[in-house]
Amino acid sequence: AQSVTQPDIHITVSEGASLELRCNYSYGATPYLFWYVQSPGQGLQLLLKYFSGDTLVQGIKGFEAEFKRSQSSFNLRKPSVHWSDAAEYFCAVGFPVYSSASKIIFGSGTRLSIRP
Amino acid sequence: DGGITQSPKYLFRKEGQNVTLSCEQNLNHDAMYWYRQDPGQGLRLIYYSQIVNDFQKGDIAEGYSVSREKKESFPLTVTSAQKNPTAFYLCASSVRDGVNEKLFFGSGTQLSVL
């Protein structure tokens, strides 16, 4: 069955420290991969996405993610976090089921807290 | 401006009552989705539709029903069979341009049980 797993429910890092949020998926082929961020009371904002090509993807706000086919992973990274990065982060995976669009499902999210 | 409109923003349901959440898009997207978000949790897929008059169950379809009679409209009915309906409901639509797929979200409906 298709699934998305974010194994870390809550992560706390110090401001200025590096960050890695994990995302794993279960699927027989390469899906479409997304990372979204949701701040308190706000909607979902797309950070970055991967469909094909270079497996290291650059996004907004200094985030990047690397697709590793062998590990079925799409981990989100940032070299130095800022207090404003505190939010909920969702990995999403699109499984192509039709020629025009995909079945898109989300992970359960990782809440990021920043220690001053 | 193109976008997705969800209404109402807040909705209250009485015990045993069916309620319908509206989702309209003028983006000409084929695919539409309904997700449920509970506090501190991710988005769970309820139903999705790829074309008019066709829709598929997501991971938590029990207690919900949908219709897709028009391309621009994908209403979600929360039936009395849904015993825990209090949640934030997000509608989305997507379009695939070659290998590039884009997902657009509405602003959501907060459903509460009286």
JSON list of C-alpha atoms in Angstrom, two decimals:
[
{"chain": "A", "resi": 1, "resn": "ALA", "atom": "CA", "xyz": [0.00, 0.00, 0.00]},
{"chain": "A", "resi": 2, "resn": "GLN", "atom": "CA", "xyz": [1.09, 3.56, -0.60]},
{"chain": "A", "resi": 3, "resn": "SER", "atom": "CA", "xyz": [2.16, 5.39, 2.53]},
{"chain": "A", "resi": 4, "resn": "VAL", "atom": "CA", "xyz": [4.19, 8.30, 3.82]},
{"chain": "A", "resi": 5, "resn": "THR", "atom": "CA", "xyz": [6.03, 8.26, 7.14]},
{"chain": "A", "resi": 6, "resn": "GLN", "atom": "CA", "xyz": [7.51, 11.12, 9.09]},
{"chain": "A", "resi": 7, "resn": "PRO", "atom": "CA", "xyz": [9.08, 9.31, 12.04]},
{"chain": "A", "resi": 8, "resn": "ASP", "atom": "CA", "xyz": [9.84, 12.39, 14.14]},
{"chain": "A", "resi": 9, "resn": "ILE", "atom": "CA", "xyz": [6.78, 13.94, 15.76]},
{"chain": "A", "resi": 10, "resn": "HIS", "atom": "CA", "xyz": [8.64, 16.82, 17.42]},
{"chain": "A", "resi": 11, "resn": "ILE", "atom": "CA", "xyz": [12.18, 18.12, 17.00]},
{"chain": "A", "resi": 12, "resn": "THR", "atom": "CA", "xyz": [13.90, 20.91, 18.91]},
{"chain": "A", "resi": 13, "resn": "VAL", "atom": "CA", "xyz": [17.08, 22.49, 17.59]},
{"chain": "A", "resi": 14, "resn": "SER", "atom": "CA", "xyz": [19.09, 25.51, 18.65]},
{"chain": "A", "resi": 15, "resn": "GLU", "atom": "CA", "xyz": [18.98, 28.62, 16.54]},
{"chain": "A", "resi": 16, "resn": "GLY", "atom": "CA", "xyz": [21.85, 28.51, 14.07]},
{"chain": "A", "resi": 17, "resn": "ALA", "atom": "CA", "xyz": [22.12, 24.74, 14.20]},
{"chain": "A", "resi": 18, "resn": "SER", "atom": "CA", "xyz": [21.56, 22.47, 11.22]},
{"chain": "A", "resi": 19, "resn": "LEU", "atom": "CA", "xyz": [18.30, 20.65, 10.67]},
{"chain": "A", "resi": 20, "resn": "GLU", "atom": "CA", "xyz": [17.21, 17.43, 9.01]},
{"chain": "A", "resi": 21, "resn": "LEU", "atom": "CA", "xyz": [13.61, 16.26, 8.91]},
{"chain": "A", "resi": 22, "resn": "ARG", "atom": "CA", "xyz": [12.98, 12.73, 7.75]},
{"chain": "A", "resi": 23, "resn": "CYS", "atom": "CA", "xyz": [10.43, 11.46, 5.28]},
{"chain": "A", "resi": 24, "resn": "ASN", "atom": "CA", "xyz": [10.03, 7.93, 3.94]},
{"chain": "A", "resi": 25, "resn": "TYR", "atom": "CA", "xyz": [7.49, 6.57, 1.51]},
{"chain": "A", "resi": 26, "resn": "SER", "atom": "CA", "xyz": [6.26, 3.21, 0.34]},
{"chain": "A", "resi": 27, "resn": "TYR", "atom": "CA", "xyz": [5.66, 2.84, -3.38]},
{"chain": "A", "resi": 28, "resn": "GLY", "atom": "CA", "xyz": [6.87, 0.63, -6.20]},
{"chain": "A", "resi": 29, "resn": "ALA", "atom": "CA", "xyz": [8.03, 3.45, -8.43]},
{"chain": "A", "resi": 30, "resn": "THR", "atom": "CA", "xyz": [9.29, 7.01, -8.05]},
{"chain": "A", "resi": 31, "resn": "PRO", "atom": "CA", "xyz": [6.52, 9.27, -6.83]},
{"chain": "A", "resi": 32, "resn": "TYR", "atom": "CA", "xyz": [6.21, 13.02, -6.84]},
{"chain": "A", "resi": 33, "resn": "LEU", "atom": "CA", "xyz": [7.63, 14.43, -3.60]},
{"chain": "A", "resi": 34, "resn": "PHE", "atom": "CA", "xyz": [6.82, 17.64, -1.76]},
{"chain": "A", "resi": 35, "resn": "TRP", "atom": "CA", "xyz": [7.63, 19.42, 1.48]},
{"chain": "A", "resi": 36, "resn": "TYR", "atom": "CA", "xyz": [5.14, 21.89, 2.96]},
{"chain": "A", "resi": 37, "resn": "VAL", "atom": "CA", "xyz": [5.36, 24.15, 5.99]},
{"chain": "A", "resi": 38, "resn": "GLN", "atom": "CA", "xyz": [2.43, 25.28, 8.11]},
{"chain": "A", "resi": 39, "resn": "SER", "atom": "CA", "xyz": [2.85, 28.04, 10.67]},
{"chain": "A", "resi": 40, "resn": "PRO", "atom": "CA", "xyz": [0.32, 28.39, 13.51]},
{"chain": "A", "resi": 41, "resn": "GLY", "atom": "CA", "xyz": [-2.99, 29.57, 12.13]},
{"chain": "A", "resi": 42, "resn": "GLN", "atom": "CA", "xyz": [-1.62, 29.70, 8.61]},
{"chain": "A", "resi": 43, "resn": "GLY", "atom": "CA", "xyz": [-2.18, 27.70, 5.48]},
{"chain": "A", "resi": 44, "resn": "LEU", "atom": "CA", "xyz": [0.21, 25.29, 3.85]},
{"chain": "A", "resi": 45, "resn": "GLN", "atom": "CA", "xyz": [3.15, 26.75, 1.97]},
{"chain": "A", "resi": 46, "resn": "LEU", "atom": "CA", "xyz": [5.13, 24.71, -0.54]},
{"chain": "A", "resi": 47, "resn": "LEU", "atom": "CA", "xyz": [8.85, 24.65, 0.32]},
{"chain": "A", "resi": 48, "resn": "LEU", "atom": "CA", "xyz": [10.09, 22.47, -2.52]},
{"chain": "A", "resi": 49, "resn": "LYS", "atom": "CA", "xyz": [9.20, 19.57, -4.75]},
{"chain": "A", "resi": 50, "resn": "TYR", "atom": "CA", "xyz": [10.86, 16.77, -6.73]},
{"chain": "A", "resi": 51, "resn": "PHE", "atom": "CA", "xyz": [9.57, 15.12, -9.85]},
{"chain": "A", "resi": 52, "resn": "SER", "atom": "CA", "xyz": [12.66, 14.00, -11.74]},
{"chain": "A", "resi": 53, "resn": "GLY", "atom": "CA", "xyz": [16.23, 14.95, -12.54]},
{"chain": "A", "resi": 54, "resn": "ASP", "atom": "CA", "xyz": [18.73, 16.20, -9.98]},
{"chain": "A", "resi": 55, "resn": "THR", "atom": "CA", "xyz": [18.02, 14.43, -6.71]},
{"chain": "A", "resi": 56, "resn": "LEU", "atom": "CA", "xyz": [19.10, 17.43, -4.62]},
{"chain": "A", "resi": 57, "resn": "VAL", "atom": "CA", "xyz": [16.34, 20.03, -4.73]},
{"chain": "A", "resi": 58, "resn": "GLN", "atom": "CA", "xyz": [16.61, 23.61, -3.58]},
{"chain": "A", "resi": 59, "resn": "GLY", "atom": "CA", "xyz": [13.60, 25.34, -2.13]},
{"chain": "A", "resi": 60, "resn": "ILE", "atom": "CA", "xyz": [12.54, 28.58, -0.56]},
{"chain": "A", "resi": 61, "resn": "LYS", "atom": "CA", "xyz": [13.75, 29.94, 2.78]},
{"chain": "A", "resi": 62, "resn": "GLY", "atom": "CA", "xyz": [17.10, 28.19, 2.44]},
{"chain": "A", "resi": 63, "resn": "PHE", "atom": "CA", "xyz": [15.71, 24.65, 2.56]},
{"chain": "A", "resi": 64, "resn": "GLU", "atom": "CA", "xyz": [16.86, 21.75, 0.44]},
{"chain": "A", "resi": 65, "resn": "ALA", "atom": "CA", "xyz": [15.87, 18.12, 0.17]},
{"chain": "A", "resi": 66, "resn": "GLU", "atom": "CA", "xyz": [17.52, 15.05, -1.26]},
{"chain": "A", "resi": 67, "resn": "PHE", "atom": "CA", "xyz": [15.70, 12.19, -2.92]},
{"chain": "A", "resi": 68, "resn": "LYS", "atom": "CA", "xyz": [17.33, 8.83, -2.24]},
{"chain": "A", "resi": 69, "resn": "ARG", "atom": "CA", "xyz": [15.69, 6.12, -4.28]},
{"chain": "A", "resi": 70, "resn": "SER", "atom": "CA", "xyz": [17.49, 3.28, -2.54]},
{"chain": "A", "resi": 71, "resn": "GLN", "atom": "CA", "xyz": [16.16, 4.43, 0.84]},
{"chain": "A", "resi": 72, "resn": "SER", "atom": "CA", "xyz": [12.75, 5.64, -0.39]},
{"chain": "A", "resi": 73, "resn": "SER", "atom": "CA", "xyz": [13.48, 8.86, 1.43]},
{"chain": "A", "resi": 74, "resn": "PHE", "atom": "CA", "xyz": [13.12, 12.57, 0.82]},
{"chain": "A", "resi": 75, "resn": "ASN", "atom": "CA", "xyz": [14.69, 14.30, 3.81]},
{"chain": "A", "resi": 76, "resn": "LEU", "atom": "CA", "xyz": [14.47, 18.04, 4.31]},
{"chain": "A", "resi": 77, "resn": "ARG", "atom": "CA", "xyz": [17.58, 19.95, 5.42]},
{"chain": "A", "resi": 78, "resn": "LYS", "atom": "CA", "xyz": [18.63, 23.43, 6.36]},
{"chain": "A", "resi": 79, "resn": "PRO", "atom": "CA", "xyz": [22.21, 24.33, 7.30]},
{"chain": "A", "resi": 80, "resn": "SER", "atom": "CA", "xyz": [21.30, 26.99, 9.86]},
{"chain": "A", "resi": 81, "resn": "VAL", "atom": "CA", "xyz": [17.82, 27.43, 11.32]},
{"chain": "A", "resi": 82, "resn": "HIS", "atom": "CA", "xyz": [16.25, 30.71, 12.33]},
{"chain": "A", "resi": 83, "resn": "TRP", "atom": "CA", "xyz": [13.66, 31.27, 15.05]},
{"chain": "A", "resi": 84, "resn": "SER", "atom": "CA", "xyz": [11.11, 31.97, 12.31]},
{"chain": "A", "resi": 85, "resn": "ASP", "atom": "CA", "xyz": [11.47, 28.39, 11.06]},
{"chain": "A", "resi": 86, "resn": "ALA", "atom": "CA", "xyz": [9.46, 27.10, 14.04]},
{"chain": "A", "resi": 87, "resn": "ALA", "atom": "CA", "xyz": [6.41, 25.49, 12.43]},
{"chain": "A", "resi": 88, "resn": "GLU", "atom": "CA", "xyz": [4.87, 22.20, 11.40]},
{"chain": "A", "resi": 89, "resn": "TYR", "atom": "CA", "xyz": [6.48, 20.51, 8.41]},
{"chain": "A", "resi": 90, "resn": "PHE", "atom": "CA", "xyz": [4.67, 18.03, 6.19]},
{"chain": "A", "resi": 91, "resn": "CYS", "atom": "CA", "xyz": [6.08, 15.69, 3.63]},
{"chain": "A", "resi": 92, "resn": "ALA", "atom": "CA", "xyz": [3.66, 14.84, 0.83]},
{"chain": "A", "resi": 93, "resn": "VAL", "atom": "CA", "xyz": [3.87, 12.20, -1.84]},
{"chain": "A", "resi": 94, "resn": "GLY", "atom": "CA", "xyz": [2.00, 12.02, -5.12]},
{"chain": "A", "resi": 95, "resn": "PHE", "atom": "CA", "xyz": [1.35, 8.59, -6.59]},
{"chain": "A", "resi": 96, "resn": "PRO", "atom": "CA", "xyz": [0.42, 8.85, -10.26]},
{"chain": "A", "resi": 97, "resn": "VAL", "atom": "CA", "xyz": [-2.88, 7.08, -10.83]},
{"chain": "A", "resi": 98, "resn": "TYR", "atom": "CA", "xyz": [-4.10, 8.96, -13.88]},
{"chain": "A", "resi": 99, "resn": "SER", "atom": "CA", "xyz": [-2.35, 10.70, -16.71]},
{"chain": "A", "resi": 100, "resn": "SER", "atom": "CA", "xyz": [-3.50, 14.10, -15.52]},
{"chain": "A", "resi": 101, "resn": "ALA", "atom": "CA", "xyz": [-2.85, 14.00, -11.77]},
{"chain": "A", "resi": 102, "resn": "SER", "atom": "CA", "xyz": [-1.86, 11.95, -8.75]},
{"chain": "A", "resi": 103, "resn": "LYS", "atom": "CA", "xyz": [-3.18, 10.64, -5.50]},
{"chain": "A", "resi": 104, "resn": "ILE", "atom": "CA", "xyz": [-1.44, 12.94, -3.05]},
{"chain": "A", "resi": 105, "resn": "ILE", "atom": "CA", "xyz": [-1.11, 11.92, 0.57]},
{"chain": "A", "resi": 106, "resn": "PHE", "atom": "CA", "xyz": [0.61, 13.64, 3.47]},
{"chain": "A", "resi": 107, "resn": "GLY", "atom": "CA", "xyz": [2.76, 12.49, 6.33]},
{"chain": "A", "resi": 108, "resn": "SER", "atom": "CA", "xyz": [1.66, 13.10, 9.89]},
{"chain": "A", "resi": 109, "resn": "GLY", "atom": "CA", "xyz": [3.99, 16.07, 10.24]},
{"chain": "A", "resi": 110, "resn": "THR", "atom": "CA", "xyz": [7.01, 17.07, 12.29]},
{"chain": "A", "resi": 111, "resn": "ARG", "atom": "CA", "xyz": [6.73, 19.97, 14.67]},
{"chain": "A", "resi": 112, "resn": "LEU", "atom": "CA", "xyz": [9.91, 22.02, 14.77]},
{"chain": "A", "resi": 113, "resn": "SER", "atom": "CA", "xyz": [10.76, 24.11, 17.81]},
{"chain": "A", "resi": 114, "resn": "ILE", "atom": "CA", "xyz": [13.73, 26.45, 17.96]},
{"chain": "A", "resi": 115, "resn": "ARG", "atom": "CA", "xyz": [15.77, 26.87, 21.12]},
{"chain": "A", "resi": 116, "resn": "PRO", "atom": "CA", "xyz": [17.12, 30.45, 21.53]},
{"chain": "B", "resi": 1, "resn": "ASP", "atom": "CA", "xyz": [-8.23, 35.80, -9.83]},
{"chain": "B", "resi": 2, "resn": "GLY", "atom": "CA", "xyz": [-8.14, 32.02, -10.08]},
{"chain": "B", "resi": 3, "resn": "GLY", "atom": "CA", "xyz": [-8.29, 29.94, -6.97]},
{"chain": "B", "resi": 4, "resn": "ILE", "atom": "CA", "xyz": [-10.16, 27.56, -4.72]},
{"chain": "B", "resi": 5, "resn": "THR", "atom": "CA", "xyz": [-13.07, 28.74, -2.61]},
{"chain": "B", "resi": 6, "resn": "GLN", "atom": "CA", "xyz": [-14.24, 26.80, 0.40]},
{"chain": "B", "resi": 7, "resn": "SER", "atom": "CA", "xyz": [-17.38, 27.68, 2.29]},
{"chain": "B", "resi": 8, "resn": "PRO", "atom": "CA", "xyz": [-18.38, 28.16, 4.95]},
{"chain": "B", "resi": 9, "resn": "LYS", "atom": "CA", "xyz": [-15.28, 29.02, 6.96]},
{"chain": "B", "resi": 10, "resn": "TYR", "atom": "CA", "xyz": [-16.89, 27.72, 10.15]},
{"chain": "B", "resi": 11, "resn": "LEU", "atom": "CA", "xyz": [-19.65, 25.13, 10.37]},
{"chain": "B", "resi": 12, "resn": "PHE", "atom": "CA", "xyz": [-21.47, 23.56, 13.27]},
{"chain": "B", "resi": 13, "resn": "ARG", "atom": "CA", "xyz": [-23.18, 20.20, 13.14]},
{"chain": "B", "resi": 14, "resn": "LYS", "atom": "CA", "xyz": [-25.80, 18.80, 15.44]},
{"chain": "B", "resi": 15, "resn": "GLU", "atom": "CA", "xyz": [-25.85, 15.16, 16.41]},
{"chain": "B", "resi": 16, "resn": "GLY", "atom": "CA", "xyz": [-27.33, 12.99, 13.66]},
{"chain": "B", "resi": 17, "resn": "GLN", "atom": "CA", "xyz": [-27.17, 15.74, 11.08]},
{"chain": "B", "resi": 18, "resn": "ASN", "atom": "CA", "xyz": [-25.59, 15.64, 7.65]},
{"chain": "B", "resi": 19, "resn": "VAL", "atom": "CA", "xyz": [-23.66, 18.73, 6.58]},
{"chain": "B", "resi": 20, "resn": "THR", "atom": "CA", "xyz": [-22.12, 19.66, 3.26]},
{"chain": "B", "resi": 21, "resn": "LEU", "atom": "CA", "xyz": [-18.88, 21.55, 2.76]},
{"chain": "B", "resi": 22, "resn": "SER", "atom": "CA", "xyz": [-18.52, 23.44, -0.47]},
{"chain": "B", "resi": 23, "resn": "CYS", "atom": "CA", "xyz": [-15.41, 23.55, -2.65]},
{"chain": "B", "resi": 24, "resn": "GLU", "atom": "CA", "xyz": [-15.29, 25.44, -5.92]},
{"chain": "B", "resi": 25, "resn": "GLN", "atom": "CA", "xyz": [-12.31, 26.07, -8.19]},
{"chain": "B", "resi": 26, "resn": "ASN", "atom": "CA", "xyz": [-11.94, 28.21, -11.28]},
{"chain": "B", "resi": 27, "resn": "LEU", "atom": "CA", "xyz": [-8.47, 26.93, -12.15]},
{"chain": "B", "resi": 28, "resn": "ASN", "atom": "CA", "xyz": [-9.76, 24.41, -14.69]},
{"chain": "B", "resi": 29, "resn": "HIS", "atom": "CA", "xyz": [-8.02, 21.63, -12.77]},
{"chain": "B", "resi": 30, "resn": "ASP", "atom": "CA", "xyz": [-9.05, 18.05, -13.40]},
{"chain": "B", "resi": 31, "resn": "ALA", "atom": "CA", "xyz": [-8.08, 16.70, -10.00]},
{"chain": "B", "resi": 32, "resn": "MET", "atom": "CA", "xyz": [-9.62, 17.68, -6.68]},
{"chain": "B", "resi": 33, "resn": "TYR", "atom": "CA", "xyz": [-9.06, 16.41, -3.15]},
{"chain": "B", "resi": 34, "resn": "TRP", "atom": "CA", "xyz": [-10.54, 16.55, 0.33]},
{"chain": "B", "resi": 35, "resn": "TYR", "atom": "CA", "xyz": [-8.28, 16.29, 3.35]},
{"chain": "B", "resi": 36, "resn": "ARG", "atom": "CA", "xyz": [-8.99, 16.28, 7.04]},
{"chain": "B", "resi": 37, "resn": "GLN", "atom": "CA", "xyz": [-6.59, 17.82, 9.54]},
{"chain": "B", "resi": 38, "resn": "ASP", "atom": "CA", "xyz": [-6.86, 17.19, 13.26]},
{"chain": "B", "resi": 39, "resn": "PRO", "atom": "CA", "xyz": [-4.93, 19.25, 15.82]},
{"chain": "B", "resi": 40, "resn": "GLY", "atom": "CA", "xyz": [-1.28, 18.28, 15.87]},
{"chain": "B", "resi": 41, "resn": "GLN", "atom": "CA", "xyz": [-1.73, 15.86, 13.03]},
{"chain": "B", "resi": 42, "resn": "GLY", "atom": "CA", "xyz": [-1.12, 15.79, 9.34]},
{"chain": "B", "resi": 43, "resn": "LEU", "atom": "CA", "xyz": [-3.58, 15.87, 6.50]},
{"chain": "B", "resi": 44, "resn": "ARG", "atom": "CA", "xyz": [-5.44, 12.66, 5.84]},
{"chain": "B", "resi": 45, "resn": "LEU", "atom": "CA", "xyz": [-6.99, 12.03, 2.45]},
{"chain": "B", "resi": 46, "resn": "ILE", "atom": "CA", "xyz": [-10.77, 11.52, 2.51]},
{"chain": "B", "resi": 47, "resn": "TYR", "atom": "CA", "xyz": [-11.69, 11.43, -1.18]},
{"chain": "B", "resi": 48, "resn": "TYR", "atom": "CA", "xyz": [-10.15, 12.47, -4.43]},
{"chain": "B", "resi": 49, "resn": "SER", "atom": "CA", "xyz": [-11.44, 12.93, -7.93]},
{"chain": "B", "resi": 50, "resn": "GLN", "atom": "CA", "xyz": [-9.47, 12.95, -11.16]},
{"chain": "B", "resi": 51, "resn": "ILE", "atom": "CA", "xyz": [-12.28, 13.73, -13.59]},
{"chain": "B", "resi": 52, "resn": "VAL", "atom": "CA", "xyz": [-15.93, 14.65, -13.61]},
{"chain": "B", "resi": 53, "resn": "ASN", "atom": "CA", "xyz": [-18.31, 11.91, -12.45]},
{"chain": "B", "resi": 54, "resn": "ASP", "atom": "CA", "xyz": [-15.48, 9.89, -10.99]},
{"chain": "B", "resi": 55, "resn": "PHE", "atom": "CA", "xyz": [-14.01, 9.84, -7.50]},
{"chain": "B", "resi": 56, "resn": "GLN", "atom": "CA", "xyz": [-12.00, 7.48, -5.34]},
{"chain": "B", "resi": 57, "resn": "LYS", "atom": "CA", "xyz": [-11.89, 6.80, -1.62]},
{"chain": "B", "resi": 58, "resn": "GLY", "atom": "CA", "xyz": [-8.87, 7.98, 0.28]},
{"chain": "B", "resi": 59, "resn": "ASP", "atom": "CA", "xyz": [-7.60, 6.61, 3.56]},
{"chain": "B", "resi": 60, "resn": "ILE", "atom": "CA", "xyz": [-10.52, 7.76, 5.78]},
{"chain": "B", "resi": 61, "resn": "ALA", "atom": "CA", "xyz": [-13.61, 7.81, 3.55]},
{"chain": "B", "resi": 62, "resn": "GLU", "atom": "CA", "xyz": [-15.99, 6.18, 6.05]},
{"chain": "B", "resi": 63, "resn": "GLY", "atom": "CA", "xyz": [-18.73, 8.57, 7.12]},
{"chain": "B", "resi": 64, "resn": "TYR", "atom": "CA", "xyz": [-18.15, 10.90, 4.19]},
{"chain": "B", "resi": 65, "resn": "SER", "atom": "CA", "xyz": [-19.56, 11.20, 0.69]},
{"chain": "B", "resi": 66, "resn": "VAL", "atom": "CA", "xyz": [-18.70, 13.34, -2.32]},
{"chain": "B", "resi": 67, "resn": "SER", "atom": "CA", "xyz": [-19.95, 14.14, -5.79]},
{"chain": "B", "resi": 68, "resn": "ARG", "atom": "CA", "xyz": [-18.25, 15.52, -8.88]},
{"chain": "B", "resi": 69, "resn": "GLU", "atom": "CA", "xyz": [-21.01, 16.57, -11.24]},
{"chain": "B", "resi": 70, "resn": "LYS", "atom": "CA", "xyz": [-19.07, 19.57, -12.52]},
{"chain": "B", "resi": 71, "resn": "LYS", "atom": "CA", "xyz": [-15.37, 20.04, -13.05]},
{"chain": "B", "resi": 72, "resn": "GLU", "atom": "CA", "xyz": [-15.24, 23.12, -10.85]},
{"chain": "B", "resi": 73, "resn": "SER", "atom": "CA", "xyz": [-17.17, 21.71, -7.88]},
{"chain": "B", "resi": 74, "resn": "PHE", "atom": "CA", "xyz": [-16.35, 18.94, -5.39]},
{"chain": "B", "resi": 75, "resn": "PRO", "atom": "CA", "xyz": [-18.66, 19.12, -2.35]},
{"chain": "B", "resi": 76, "resn": "LEU", "atom": "CA", "xyz": [-18.05, 16.96, 0.70]},
{"chain": "B", "resi": 77, "resn": "THR", "atom": "CA", "xyz": [-20.91, 15.68, 2.84]},
{"chain": "B", "resi": 78, "resn": "VAL", "atom": "CA", "xyz": [-20.14, 14.72, 6.40]},
{"chain": "B", "resi": 79, "resn": "THR", "atom": "CA", "xyz": [-22.82, 12.20, 7.27]},
{"chain": "B", "resi": 80, "resn": "SER", "atom": "CA", "xyz": [-24.22, 11.21, 10.64]},
{"chain": "B", "resi": 81, "resn": "ALA", "atom": "CA", "xyz": [-22.18, 8.02, 10.32]},
{"chain": "B", "resi": 82, "resn": "GLN", "atom": "CA", "xyz": [-19.01, 10.06, 10.93]},
{"chain": "B", "resi": 83, "resn": "LYS", "atom": "CA", "xyz": [-18.81, 9.85, 14.71]},
{"chain": "B", "resi": 84, "resn": "ASN", "atom": "CA", "xyz": [-15.91, 12.22, 15.18]},
{"chain": "B", "resi": 85, "resn": "PRO", "atom": "CA", "xyz": [-16.38, 14.96, 12.59]},
{"chain": "B", "resi": 86, "resn": "THR", "atom": "CA", "xyz": [-14.75, 17.84, 14.46]},
{"chain": "B", "resi": 87, "resn": "ALA", "atom": "CA", "xyz": [-11.73, 18.80, 12.37]},
{"chain": "B", "resi": 88, "resn": "PHE", "atom": "CA", "xyz": [-10.35, 21.25, 9.86]},
{"chain": "B", "resi": 89, "resn": "TYR", "atom": "CA", "xyz": [-11.23, 20.30, 6.29]},
{"chain": "B", "resi": 90, "resn": "LEU", "atom": "CA", "xyz": [-9.07, 21.32, 3.36]},
{"chain": "B", "resi": 91, "resn": "CYS", "atom": "CA", "xyz": [-10.01, 21.11, -0.28]},
{"chain": "B", "resi": 92, "resn": "ALA", "atom": "CA", "xyz": [-7.31, 21.08, -2.93]},
{"chain": "B", "resi": 93, "resn": "SER", "atom": "CA", "xyz": [-6.94, 20.82, -6.66]},
{"chain": "B", "resi": 94, "resn": "SER", "atom": "CA", "xyz": [-4.01, 19.91, -8.82]},
{"chain": "B", "resi": 95, "resn": "VAL", "atom": "CA", "xyz": [-2.79, 20.06, -12.35]},
{"chain": "B", "resi": 96, "resn": "ARG", "atom": "CA", "xyz": [0.02, 18.18, -14.01]},
{"chain": "B", "resi": 97, "resn": "ASP", "atom": "CA", "xyz": [2.00, 20.02, -16.64]},
{"chain": "B", "resi": 98, "resn": "GLY", "atom": "CA", "xyz": [4.33, 17.44, -18.13]},
{"chain": "B", "resi": 99, "resn": "VAL", "atom": "CA", "xyz": [6.14, 16.09, -15.09]},
{"chain": "B", "resi": 100, "resn": "ASN", "atom": "CA", "xyz": [5.43, 19.16, -12.98]},
{"chain": "B", "resi": 101, "resn": "GLU", "atom": "CA", "xyz": [2.47, 18.73, -10.65]},
{"chain": "B", "resi": 102, "resn": "LYS", "atom": "CA", "xyz": [1.09, 21.64, -8.65]},
{"chain": "B", "resi": 103, "resn": "LEU", "atom": "CA", "xyz": [-1.28, 21.40, -5.71]},
{"chain": "B", "resi": 104, "resn": "PHE", "atom": "CA", "xyz": [-3.47, 24.34, -4.73]},
{"chain": "B", "resi": 105, "resn": "PHE", "atom": "CA", "xyz": [-5.34, 24.60, -1.42]},
{"chain": "B", "resi": 106, "resn": "GLY", "atom": "CA", "xyz": [-8.49, 26.32, -0.32]},
{"chain": "B", "resi": 107, "resn": "SER", "atom": "CA", "xyz": [-8.57, 28.24, 2.96]},
{"chain": "B", "resi": 108, "resn": "GLY", "atom": "CA", "xyz": [-10.36, 25.46, 4.80]},
{"chain": "B", "resi": 109, "resn": "THR", "atom": "CA", "xyz": [-13.54, 24.84, 6.78]},
{"chain": "B", "resi": 110, "resn": "GLN", "atom": "CA", "xyz": [-13.53, 24.27, 10.53]},
{"chain": "B", "resi": 111, "resn": "LEU", "atom": "CA", "xyz": [-16.32, 21.85, 11.43]},
{"chain": "B", "resi": 112, "resn": "SER", "atom": "CA", "xyz": [-17.45, 21.49, 15.02]},
{"chain": "B", "resi": 113, "resn": "VAL", "atom": "CA", "xyz": [-20.11, 19.38, 16.67]},
{"chain": "B", "resi": 114, "resn": "LEU", "atom": "CA", "xyz": [-22.66, 21.08, 18.92]}
]
